Amino acid sequence: MSLSCLNTFFKIERGIFLNEIKEIIKHHQEKRDLSRLAYQSAWQFLIYRLSLDKFFEDVNFVELHFPREVARELEELSKFLNLKKNEREKIGNETKEEIVLYRWLRISEVYFRRCRLWNEEFVGFVSSIVHMFLASRNHCEEIHYQCIISLYASTGNKAVKVEDLLKGKAIDAVLEEIHRPTLNDRITNGCLRFFMNISRRLKEDDYDDNNNNDDDEKEDEREKIKKEIFEKLEEEGYEDAVPSFHELIDILNRYYYPFLSLDILDYFVNA
């Protein structure tokens, strides 16, 4: 309770907490004897504190398998989300499981923004958020929105490969979402931000400017991914969907996010 109630960005010297928090997390990974809220609170405390450092050290999260652990927790919590979907009228207010689930998504967003080391667990991590995004679509608006914000955060970080987002079905899920007739402004905003970043990532050079033997290989891989995404968007009618949002972009900029591009071409990936 104390860990979860401390102000989110209250800075504490890492020497005071780092080893002890890591031991708590490792202990639970071995014994599985903490409550969901207690375990999530330990991770939240660690990530928010370390996110305040000028140099975010991924080694702690690689060692503790943060992506794998979140994926496992979200999978478990999704069962309660589905239960609530079937019995919403009986339950009424949000369950404690939904609260913990939302908190996992919030710290996942911070992790996606700050991580710098690629991890082989990323694809499963992305897949778990995509699953939650789809599962919460019609009945848990805040969780649904936080999923798209977390996915958007991942697109802005070069440590998260576009290939990981493709393999994790994030692009498919957001593409499907943008065609829904009941799409609200917040989700529209999140979808447009997601695709704007994907487009930017595929148009720019994602490797170092200095020439080396890997440049051609990386460029070939980037072109392959661009072509696959382009064909997927074209097949699903993405180019027809995006211009329909053009008149909304000014409103979205005023109320949700001030940096959406007014140039429709910024949302398209050219093969």
C-alpha positions as protocol buffer text, in pm:
chain_id: "A"
residue {
  index: 1
  type: MET
  ca { x: 0 y: 0 z: 0 }
}
residue {
  index: 2
  type: SER
  ca { x: 284 y: 237 z: 85 }
}
residue {
  index: 3
  type: LEU
  ca { x: 461 y: 170 z: -244 }
}
residue {
  index: 4
  type: SER
  ca { x: 148 y: 227 z: -448 }
}
residue {
  index: 5
  type: CYS
  ca { x: 54 y: 548 z: -266 }
}
residue {
  index: 6
  type: LEU
  ca { x: 386 y: 729 z: -299 }
}
residue {
  index: 7
  type: ASN
  ca { x: 368 y: 1018 z: -542 }
}
residue {
  index: 8
  type: THR
  ca { x: 437 y: 886 z: -893 }
}
residue {
  index: 9
  type: PHE
  ca { x: 740 y: 1104 z: -959 }
}
residue {
  index: 10
  type: PHE
  ca { x: 867 y: 1147 z: -605 }
}
residue {
  index: 11
  type: LYS
  ca { x: 1242 y: 1107 z: -651 }
}
residue {
  index: 12
  type: ILE
  ca { x: 1435 y: 880 z: -415 }
}
residue {
  index: 13
  type: GLU
  ca { x: 1805 y: 799 z: -436 }
}
residue {
  index: 14
  type: ARG
  ca { x: 1838 y: 458 z: -599 }
}
residue {
  index: 15
  type: GLY
  ca { x: 2080 y: 333 z: -333 }
}
residue {
  index: 16
  type: ILE
  ca { x: 1795 y: 347 z: -81 }
}
residue {
  index: 17
  type: PHE
  ca { x: 1559 y: 119 z: -271 }
}
residue {
  index: 18
  type: LEU
  ca { x: 1705 y: -55 z: -577 }
}
residue {
  index: 19
  type: ASN
  ca { x: 1845 y: -375 z: -429 }
}
residue {
  index: 20
  type: GLU
  ca { x: 1551 y: -426 z: -194 }
}
residue {
  index: 21
  type: ILE
  ca { x: 1288 y: -377 z: -467 }
}
residue {
  index: 22
  type: LYS
  ca { x: 1472 y: -614 z: -700 }
}
residue {
  index: 23
  type: GLU
  ca { x: 1478 y: -876 z: -423 }
}
residue {
  index: 24
  type: ILE
  ca { x: 1101 y: -838 z: -373 }
}
residue {
  index: 25
  type: ILE
  ca { x: 1041 y: -889 z: -745 }
}
residue {
  index: 26
  type: LYS
  ca { x: 1277 y: -1188 z: -769 }
}
residue {
  index: 27
  type: HIS
  ca { x: 1121 y: -1344 z: -461 }
}
residue {
  index: 28
  type: HIS
  ca { x: 773 y: -1323 z: -611 }
}
residue {
  index: 29
  type: GLN
  ca { x: 890 y: -1461 z: -944 }
}
residue {
  index: 30
  type: GLU
  ca { x: 1017 y: -1766 z: -755 }
}
residue {
  index: 31
  type: LYS
  ca { x: 745 y: -1809 z: -489 }
}
residue {
  index: 32
  type: ARG
  ca { x: 441 y: -1635 z: -643 }
}
residue {
  index: 33
  type: ASP
  ca { x: 320 y: -1541 z: -296 }
}
residue {
  index: 34
  type: LEU
  ca { x: 238 y: -1171 z: -334 }
}
residue {
  index: 35
  type: SER
  ca { x: -101 y: -1028 z: -424 }
}
residue {
  index: 36
  type: ARG
  ca { x: -143 y: -888 z: -776 }
}
residue {
  index: 37
  type: LEU
  ca { x: -155 y: -533 z: -640 }
}
residue {
  index: 38
  type: ALA
  ca { x: 157 y: -580 z: -426 }
}
residue {
  index: 39
  type: TYR
  ca { x: 359 y: -719 z: -716 }
}
residue {
  index: 40
  type: GLN
  ca { x: 241 y: -448 z: -954 }
}
residue {
  index: 41
  type: SER
  ca { x: 318 y: -181 z: -693 }
}
residue {
  index: 42
  type: ALA
  ca { x: 677 y: -300 z: -660 }
}
residue {
  index: 43
  type: TRP
  ca { x: 726 y: -275 z: -1037 }
}
residue {
  index: 44
  type: GLN
  ca { x: 553 y: 63 z: -1049 }
}
residue {
  index: 45
  type: PHE
  ca { x: 777 y: 198 z: -775 }
}
residue {
  index: 46
  type: LEU
  ca { x: 1089 y: 74 z: -957 }
}
residue {
  index: 47
  type: ILE
  ca { x: 998 y: 198 z: -1304 }
}
residue {
  index: 48
  type: TYR
  ca { x: 877 y: 542 z: -1200 }
}
residue {
  index: 49
  type: ARG
  ca { x: 1186 y: 600 z: -985 }
}
residue {
  index: 50
  type: LEU
  ca { x: 1432 y: 486 z: -1252 }
}
residue {
  index: 51
  type: SER
  ca { x: 1246 y: 678 z: -1523 }
}
residue {
  index: 52
  type: LEU
  ca { x: 1351 y: 997 z: -1344 }
}
residue {
  index: 53
  type: ASP
  ca { x: 1719 y: 919 z: -1404 }
}
residue {
  index: 54
  type: LYS
  ca { x: 1888 y: 1098 z: -1689 }
}
residue {
  index: 55
  type: PHE
  ca { x: 2020 y: 765 z: -1813 }
}
residue {
  index: 56
  type: PHE
  ca { x: 1751 y: 500 z: -1795 }
}
residue {
  index: 57
  type: GLU
  ca { x: 1927 y: 169 z: -1720 }
}
residue {
  index: 58
  type: ASP
  ca { x: 1755 y: -116 z: -1901 }
}
residue {
  index: 59
  type: VAL
  ca { x: 1980 y: -377 z: -1746 }
}
residue {
  index: 60
  type: ASN
  ca { x: 1754 y: -398 z: -1441 }
}
residue {
  index: 61
  type: PHE
  ca { x: 1449 y: -469 z: -1657 }
}
residue {
  index: 62
  type: VAL
  ca { x: 1629 y: -721 z: -1876 }
}
residue {
  index: 63
  type: GLU
  ca { x: 1751 y: -901 z: -1564 }
}
residue {
  index: 64
  type: LEU
  ca { x: 1403 y: -903 z: -1410 }
}
residue {
  index: 65
  type: HIS
  ca { x: 1223 y: -985 z: -1738 }
}
residue {
  index: 66
  type: PHE
  ca { x: 977 y: -697 z: -1723 }
}
residue {
  index: 67
  type: PRO
  ca { x: 821 y: -760 z: -2071 }
}
residue {
  index: 68
  type: ARG
  ca { x: 768 y: -1128 z: -1994 }
}
residue {
  index: 69
  type: GLU
  ca { x: 619 y: -1057 z: -1651 }
}
residue {
  index: 70
  type: VAL
  ca { x: 375 y: -795 z: -1780 }
}
residue {
  index: 71
  type: ALA
  ca { x: 264 y: -1028 z: -2059 }
}
residue {
  index: 72
  type: ARG
  ca { x: 197 y: -1303 z: -1804 }
}
residue {
  index: 73
  type: GLU
  ca { x: 8 y: -1069 z: -1570 }
}
residue {
  index: 74
  type: LEU
  ca { x: -206 y: -926 z: -1850 }
}
residue {
  index: 75
  type: GLU
  ca { x: -293 y: -1275 z: -1967 }
}
residue {
  index: 76
  type: GLU
  ca { x: -412 y: -1367 z: -1618 }
}
residue {
  index: 77
  type: LEU
  ca { x: -605 y: -1043 z: -1571 }
}
residue {
  index: 78
  type: SER
  ca { x: -774 y: -1072 z: -1910 }
}
residue {
  index: 79
  type: LYS
  ca { x: -977 y: -1361 z: -1768 }
}
residue {
  index: 80
  type: PHE
  ca { x: -1139 y: -1123 z: -1521 }
}
residue {
  index: 81
  type: LEU
  ca { x: -1197 y: -869 z: -1797 }
}
residue {
  index: 82
  type: ASN
  ca { x: -1388 y: -1128 z: -1998 }
}
residue {
  index: 83
  type: LEU
  ca { x: -1587 y: -1226 z: -1690 }
}
residue {
  index: 84
  type: LYS
  ca { x: -1687 y: -866 z: -1635 }
}
residue {
  index: 85
  type: LYS
  ca { x: -1790 y: -837 z: -1999 }
}
residue {
  index: 86
  type: ASN
  ca { x: -2040 y: -1117 z: -1946 }
}
residue {
  index: 87
  type: GLU
  ca { x: -2168 y: -992 z: -1612 }
}
residue {
  index: 88
  type: ARG
  ca { x: -2132 y: -613 z: -1632 }
}
residue {
  index: 89
  type: GLU
  ca { x: -2481 y: -534 z: -1510 }
}
residue {
  index: 90
  type: LYS
  ca { x: -2433 y: -756 z: -1205 }
}
residue {
  index: 91
  type: ILE
  ca { x: -2090 y: -621 z: -1108 }
}
residue {
  index: 92
  type: GLY
  ca { x: -2143 y: -248 z: -1167 }
}
residue {
  index: 93
  type: ASN
  ca { x: -1823 y: -64 z: -1073 }
}
residue {
  index: 94
  type: GLU
  ca { x: -1479 y: -165 z: -1196 }
}
residue {
  index: 95
  type: THR
  ca { x: -1318 y: -464 z: -1025 }
}
residue {
  index: 96
  type: LYS
  ca { x: -988 y: -459 z: -839 }
}
residue {
  index: 97
  type: GLU
  ca { x: -843 y: -669 z: -1123 }
}
residue {
  index: 98
  type: GLU
  ca { x: -928 y: -394 z: -1371 }
}
residue {
  index: 99
  type: ILE
  ca { x: -755 y: -139 z: -1152 }
}
residue {
  index: 100
  type: VAL
  ca { x: -436 y: -348 z: -1140 }
}
residue {
  index: 101
  type: LEU
  ca { x: -461 y: -412 z: -1515 }
}
residue {
  index: 102
  type: TYR
  ca { x: -485 y: -40 z: -1586 }
}
residue {
  index: 103
  type: ARG
  ca { x: -182 y: 26 z: -1367 }
}
residue {
  index: 104
  type: TRP
  ca { x: 21 y: -234 z: -1558 }
}
residue {
  index: 105
  type: LEU
  ca { x: -64 y: -56 z: -1881 }
}
residue {
  index: 106
  type: ARG
  ca { x: 38 y: 281 z: -1738 }
}
residue {
  index: 107
  type: ILE
  ca { x: 384 y: 162 z: -1637 }
}
residue {
  index: 108
  type: SER
  ca { x: 416 y: -23 z: -1968 }
}
residue {
  index: 109
  type: GLU
  ca { x: 373 y: 311 z: -2142 }
}
residue {
  index: 110
  type: VAL
  ca { x: 658 y: 460 z: -1936 }
}
residue {
  index: 111
  type: TYR
  ca { x: 877 y: 158 z: -2011 }
}
residue {
  index: 112
  type: PHE
  ca { x: 811 y: 181 z: -2384 }
}
residue {
  index: 113
  type: ARG
  ca { x: 907 y: 549 z: -2384 }
}
residue {
  index: 114
  type: ARG
  ca { x: 1233 y: 505 z: -2194 }
}
residue {
  index: 115
  type: CYS
  ca { x: 1378 y: 160 z: -2273 }
}
residue {
  index: 116
  type: ARG
  ca { x: 1689 y: 155 z: -2489 }
}
residue {
  index: 117
  type: LEU
  ca { x: 1784 y: -212 z: -2516 }
}
residue {
  index: 118
  type: TRP
  ca { x: 1605 y: -447 z: -2754 }
}
residue {
  index: 119
  type: ASN
  ca { x: 1468 y: -753 z: -2579 }
}
residue {
  index: 120
  type: GLU
  ca { x: 1358 y: -1080 z: -2738 }
}
residue {
  index: 121
  type: GLU
  ca { x: 1052 y: -1070 z: -2510 }
}
residue {
  index: 122
  type: PHE
  ca { x: 916 y: -757 z: -2686 }
}
residue {
  index: 123
  type: VAL
  ca { x: 696 y: -945 z: -2934 }
}
residue {
  index: 124
  type: GLY
  ca { x: 512 y: -1130 z: -2657 }
}
residue {
  index: 125
  type: PHE
  ca { x: 485 y: -805 z: -2463 }
}
residue {
  index: 126
  type: VAL
  ca { x: 329 y: -624 z: -2759 }
}
residue {
  index: 127
  type: SER
  ca { x: 98 y: -920 z: -2826 }
}
residue {
  index: 128
  type: SER
  ca { x: -33 y: -911 z: -2470 }
}
residue {
  index: 129
  type: ILE
  ca { x: -125 y: -542 z: -2498 }
}
residue {
  index: 130
  type: VAL
  ca { x: -287 y: -604 z: -2837 }
}
residue {
  index: 131
  type: HIS
  ca { x: -494 y: -884 z: -2684 }
}
residue {
  index: 132
  type: MET
  ca { x: -605 y: -649 z: -2406 }
}
residue {
  index: 133
  type: PHE
  ca { x: -680 y: -376 z: -2661 }
}
residue {
  index: 134
  type: LEU
  ca { x: -917 y: -608 z: -2848 }
}
residue {
  index: 135
  type: ALA
  ca { x: -1070 y: -762 z: -2535 }
}
residue {
  index: 136
  type: SER
  ca { x: -1156 y: -423 z: -2380 }
}
residue {
  index: 137
  type: ARG
  ca { x: -1294 y: -270 z: -2699 }
}
residue {
  index: 138
  type: ASN
  ca { x: -1666 y: -261 z: -2623 }
}
residue {
  index: 139
  type: HIS
  ca { x: -1686 y: -238 z: -2246 }
}
residue {
  index: 140
  type: CYS
  ca { x: -1376 y: -88 z: -2076 }
}
residue {
  index: 141
  type: GLU
  ca { x: -1307 y: 248 z: -2238 }
}
residue {
  index: 142
  type: GLU
  ca { x: -1023 y: 360 z: -2008 }
}
residue {
  index: 143
  type: ILE
  ca { x: -834 y: 34 z: -2047 }
}
residue {
  index: 144
  type: HIS
  ca { x: -898 y: 38 z: -2422 }
}
residue {
  index: 145
  type: TYR
  ca { x: -762 y: 392 z: -2445 }
}
residue {
  index: 146
  type: GLN
  ca { x: -457 y: 317 z: -2232 }
}
residue {
  index: 147
  type: CYS
  ca { x: -376 y: 22 z: -2460 }
}
residue {
  index: 148
  type: ILE
  ca { x: -362 y: 245 z: -2769 }
}
residue {
  index: 149
  type: ILE
  ca { x: -153 y: 502 z: -2580 }
}
residue {
  index: 150
  type: SER
  ca { x: 92 y: 230 z: -2474 }
}
residue {
  index: 151
  type: LEU
  ca { x: 113 y: 99 z: -2831 }
}
residue {
  index: 152
  type: TYR
  ca { x: 164 y: 452 z: -2958 }
}
residue {
  index: 153
  type: ALA
  ca { x: 446 y: 502 z: -2706 }
}
residue {
  index: 154
  type: SER
  ca { x: 618 y: 193 z: -2844 }
}
residue {
  index: 155
  type: THR
  ca { x: 620 y: 334 z: -3198 }
}
residue {
  index: 156
  type: GLY
  ca { x: 823 y: 637 z: -3093 }
}
residue {
  index: 157
  type: ASN
  ca { x: 1111 y: 436 z: -2949 }
}
residue {
  index: 158
  type: LYS
  ca { x: 1371 y: 290 z: -3187 }
}
residue {
  index: 159
  type: ALA
  ca { x: 1450 y: 18 z: -2934 }
}
residue {
  index: 160
  type: VAL
  ca { x: 1112 y: -131 z: -3021 }
}
residue {
  index: 161
  type: LYS
  ca { x: 1146 y: -256 z: -3376 }
}
residue {
  index: 162
  type: VAL
  ca { x: 868 y: -198 z: -3626 }
}
residue {
  index: 163
  type: GLU
  ca { x: 908 y: -568 z: -3703 }
}
residue {
  index: 164
  type: ASP
  ca { x: 812 y: -644 z: -3341 }
}
residue {
  index: 165
  type: LEU
  ca { x: 494 y: -440 z: -3380 }
}
residue {
  index: 166
  type: LEU
  ca { x: 416 y: -628 z: -3700 }
}
residue {
  index: 167
  type: LYS
  ca { x: 479 y: -971 z: -3546 }
}
residue {
  index: 168
  type: GLY
  ca { x: 287 y: -875 z: -3232 }
}
residue {
  index: 169
  type: LYS
  ca { x: -20 y: -790 z: -3448 }
}
residue {
  index: 170
  type: ALA
  ca { x: -25 y: -429 z: -3323 }
}
residue {
  index: 171
  type: ILE
  ca { x: -52 y: -287 z: -3675 }
}
residue {
  index: 172
  type: ASP
  ca { x: -336 y: -526 z: -3761 }
}
residue {
  index: 173
  type: ALA
  ca { x: -528 y: -438 z: -3444 }
}
residue {
  index: 174
  type: VAL
  ca { x: -499 y: -60 z: -3483 }
}
residue {
  index: 175
  type: LEU
  ca { x: -581 y: -86 z: -3854 }
}
residue {
  index: 176
  type: GLU
  ca { x: -895 y: -282 z: -3766 }
}
residue {
  index: 177
  type: GLU
  ca { x: -983 y: -26 z: -3498 }
}
residue {
  index: 178
  type: ILE
  ca { x: -960 y: 273 z: -3729 }
}
residue {
  index: 179
  type: HIS
  ca { x: -1239 y: 127 z: -3947 }
}
residue {
  index: 180
  type: ARG
  ca { x: -1490 y: 94 z: -3664 }
}
residue {
  index: 181
  type: PRO
  ca { x: -1802 y: 314 z: -3705 }
}
residue {
  index: 182
  type: THR
  ca { x: -1823 y: 377 z: -3328 }
}
residue {
  index: 183
  type: LEU
  ca { x: -1467 y: 509 z: -3295 }
}
residue {
  index: 184
  type: ASN
  ca { x: -1452 y: 798 z: -3046 }
}
residue {
  index: 185
  type: ASP
  ca { x: -1222 y: 1100 z: -3069 }
}
residue {
  index: 186
  type: ARG
  ca { x: -971 y: 982 z: -2811 }
}
residue {
  index: 187
  type: ILE
  ca { x: -920 y: 649 z: -2984 }
}
residue {
  index: 188
  type: THR
  ca { x: -911 y: 816 z: -3327 }
}
residue {
  index: 189
  type: ASN
  ca { x: -636 y: 1041 z: -3195 }
}
residue {
  index: 190
  type: GLY
  ca { x: -440 y: 744 z: -3064 }
}
residue {
  index: 191
  type: CYS
  ca { x: -473 y: 550 z: -3389 }
}
residue {
  index: 192
  type: LEU
  ca { x: -358 y: 846 z: -3599 }
}
residue {
  index: 193
  type: ARG
  ca { x: -61 y: 904 z: -3371 }
}
residue {
  index: 194
  type: PHE
  ca { x: 30 y: 536 z: -3395 }
}
residue {
  index: 195
  type: PHE
  ca { x: 30 y: 533 z: -3776 }
}
residue {
  index: 196
  type: MET
  ca { x: 202 y: 871 z: -3801 }
}
residue {
  index: 197
  type: ASN
  ca { x: 494 y: 730 z: -3600 }
}
residue {
  index: 198
  type: ILE
  ca { x: 501 y: 405 z: -3798 }
}
residue {
  index: 199
  type: SER
  ca { x: 516 y: 607 z: -4121 }
}
residue {
  index: 200
  type: ARG
  ca { x: 791 y: 831 z: -3986 }
}
residue {
  index: 201
  type: ARG
  ca { x: 995 y: 534 z: -3865 }
}
residue {
  index: 202
  type: LEU
  ca { x: 982 y: 366 z: -4206 }
}
residue {
  index: 203
  type: LYS
  ca { x: 1068 y: 683 z: -4396 }
}
residue {
  index: 204
  type: GLU
  ca { x: 1378 y: 762 z: -4194 }
}
residue {
  index: 205
  type: ASP
  ca { x: 1710 y: 584 z: -4154 }
}
residue {
  index: 206
  type: ASP
  ca { x: 1702 y: 362 z: -3846 }
}
residue {
  index: 207
  type: TYR
  ca { x: 2071 y: 286 z: -3854 }
}
residue {
  index: 208
  type: ASP
  ca { x: 2389 y: 485 z: -3792 }
}
residue {
  index: 209
  type: ASP
  ca { x: 2508 y: 727 z: -4058 }
}
residue {
  index: 210
  type: ASN
  ca { x: 2858 y: 582 z: -4061 }
}
residue {
  index: 211
  type: ASN
  ca { x: 2908 y: 330 z: -4339 }
}
residue {
  index: 212
  type: ASN
  ca { x: 2952 y: -33 z: -4239 }
}
residue {
  index: 213
  type: ASN
  ca { x: 2889 y: -374 z: -4386 }
}
residue {
  index: 214
  type: ASP
  ca { x: 2548 y: -404 z: -4222 }
}
residue {
  index: 215
  type: ASP
  ca { x: 2395 y: -96 z: -4387 }
}
residue {
  index: 216
  type: ASP
  ca { x: 2278 y: -273 z: -4703 }
}
residue {
  index: 217
  type: GLU
  ca { x: 2135 y: -562 z: -4505 }
}
residue {
  index: 218
  type: LYS
  ca { x: 1946 y: -327 z: -4273 }
}
residue {
  index: 219
  type: GLU
  ca { x: 1814 y: -125 z: -4564 }
}
residue {
  index: 220
  type: ASP
  ca { x: 1693 y: -439 z: -4739 }
}
residue {
  index: 221
  type: GLU
  ca { x: 1514 y: -549 z: -4422 }
}
residue {
  index: 222
  type: ARG
  ca { x: 1356 y: -207 z: -4380 }
}
residue {
  index: 223
  type: GLU
  ca { x: 1230 y: -210 z: -4739 }
}
residue {
  index: 224
  type: LYS
  ca { x: 1086 y: -558 z: -4688 }
}
residue {
  index: 225
  type: ILE
  ca { x: 894 y: -444 z: -4379 }
}
residue {
  index: 226
  type: LYS
  ca { x: 778 y: -128 z: -4558 }
}
residue {
  index: 227
  type: LYS
  ca { x: 640 y: -333 z: -4845 }
}
residue {
  index: 228
  type: GLU
  ca { x: 461 y: -575 z: -4612 }
}
residue {
  index: 229
  type: ILE
  ca { x: 299 y: -292 z: -4414 }
}
residue {
  index: 230
  type: PHE
  ca { x: 211 y: -97 z: -4729 }
}
residue {
  index: 231
  type: GLU
  ca { x: 37 y: -399 z: -4881 }
}
residue {
  index: 232
  type: LYS
  ca { x: -149 y: -466 z: -4557 }
}
residue {
  index: 233
  type: LEU
  ca { x: -274 y: -105 z: -4534 }
}
residue {
  index: 234
  type: GLU
  ca { x: -366 y: -97 z: -4899 }
}
residue {
  index: 235
  type: GLU
  ca { x: -559 y: -424 z: -4875 }
}
residue {
  index: 236
  type: GLU
  ca { x: -757 y: -297 z: -4575 }
}
residue {
  index: 237
  type: GLY
  ca { x: -847 y: 36 z: -4735 }
}
residue {
  index: 238
  type: TYR
  ca { x: -638 y: 248 z: -4499 }
}
residue {
  index: 239
  type: GLU
  ca { x: -591 y: 525 z: -4756 }
}
residue {
  index: 240
  type: ASP
  ca { x: -968 y: 570 z: -4778 }
}
residue {
  index: 241
  type: ALA
  ca { x: -1012 y: 574 z: -4401 }
}
residue {
  index: 242
  type: VAL
  ca { x: -749 y: 832 z: -4303 }
}
residue {
  index: 243
  type: PRO
  ca { x: -874 y: 1124 z: -4520 }
}
residue {
  index: 244
  type: SER
  ca { x: -1215 y: 1083 z: -4359 }
}
residue {
  index: 245
  type: PHE
  ca { x: -1057 y: 1200 z: -4033 }
}
residue {
  index: 246
  type: HIS
  ca { x: -897 y: 1510 z: -4186 }
}
residue {
  index: 247
  type: GLU
  ca { x: -1164 y: 1753 z: -4072 }
}
residue {
  index: 248
  type: LEU
  ca { x: -1132 y: 1617 z: -3717 }
}
residue {
  index: 249
  type: ILE
  ca { x: -758 y: 1667 z: -3683 }
}
residue {
  index: 250
  type: ASP
  ca { x: -783 y: 2033 z: -3583 }
}
residue {
  index: 251
  type: ILE
  ca { x: -1031 y: 1942 z: -3309 }
}
residue {
  index: 252
  type: LEU
  ca { x: -813 y: 1655 z: -3190 }
}
residue {
  index: 253
  type: ASN
  ca { x: -512 y: 1886 z: -3178 }
}
residue {
  index: 254
  type: ARG
  ca { x: -698 y: 2132 z: -2958 }
}
residue {
  index: 255
  type: TYR
  ca { x: -839 y: 1882 z: -2712 }
}
residue {
  index: 256
  type: TYR
  ca { x: -614 y: 1577 z: -2710 }
}
residue {
  index: 257
  type: TYR
  ca { x: -273 y: 1611 z: -2872 }
}
residue {
  index: 258
  type: PRO
  ca { x: -126 y: 1931 z: -3020 }
}
residue {
  index: 259
  type: PHE
  ca { x: 116 y: 1772 z: -3265 }
}
residue {
  index: 260
  type: LEU
  ca { x: -92 y: 1568 z: -3508 }
}
residue {
  index: 261
  type: SER
  ca { x: 15 y: 1650 z: -3862 }
}
residue {
  index: 262
  type: LEU
  ca { x: -230 y: 1832 z: -4089 }
}
residue {
  index: 263
  type: ASP
  ca { x: -57 y: 1676 z: -4389 }
}
residue {
  index: 264
  type: ILE
  ca { x: -240 y: 1354 z: -4476 }
}
residue {
  index: 265
  type: LEU
  ca { x: 71 y: 1218 z: -4649 }
}
residue {
  index: 266
  type: ASP
  ca { x: 247 y: 1198 z: -4311 }
}
residue {
  index: 267
  type: TYR
  ca { x: 19 y: 905 z: -4220 }
}
residue {
  index: 268
  type: PHE
  ca { x: 102 y: 697 z: -4527 }
}
residue {
  index: 269
  type: VAL
  ca { x: 386 y: 456 z: -4581 }
}
residue {
  index: 270
  type: ASN
  ca { x: 523 y: 462 z: -4933 }
}
residue {
  index: 271
  type: ALA
  ca { x: 648 y: 125 z: -5058 }
}
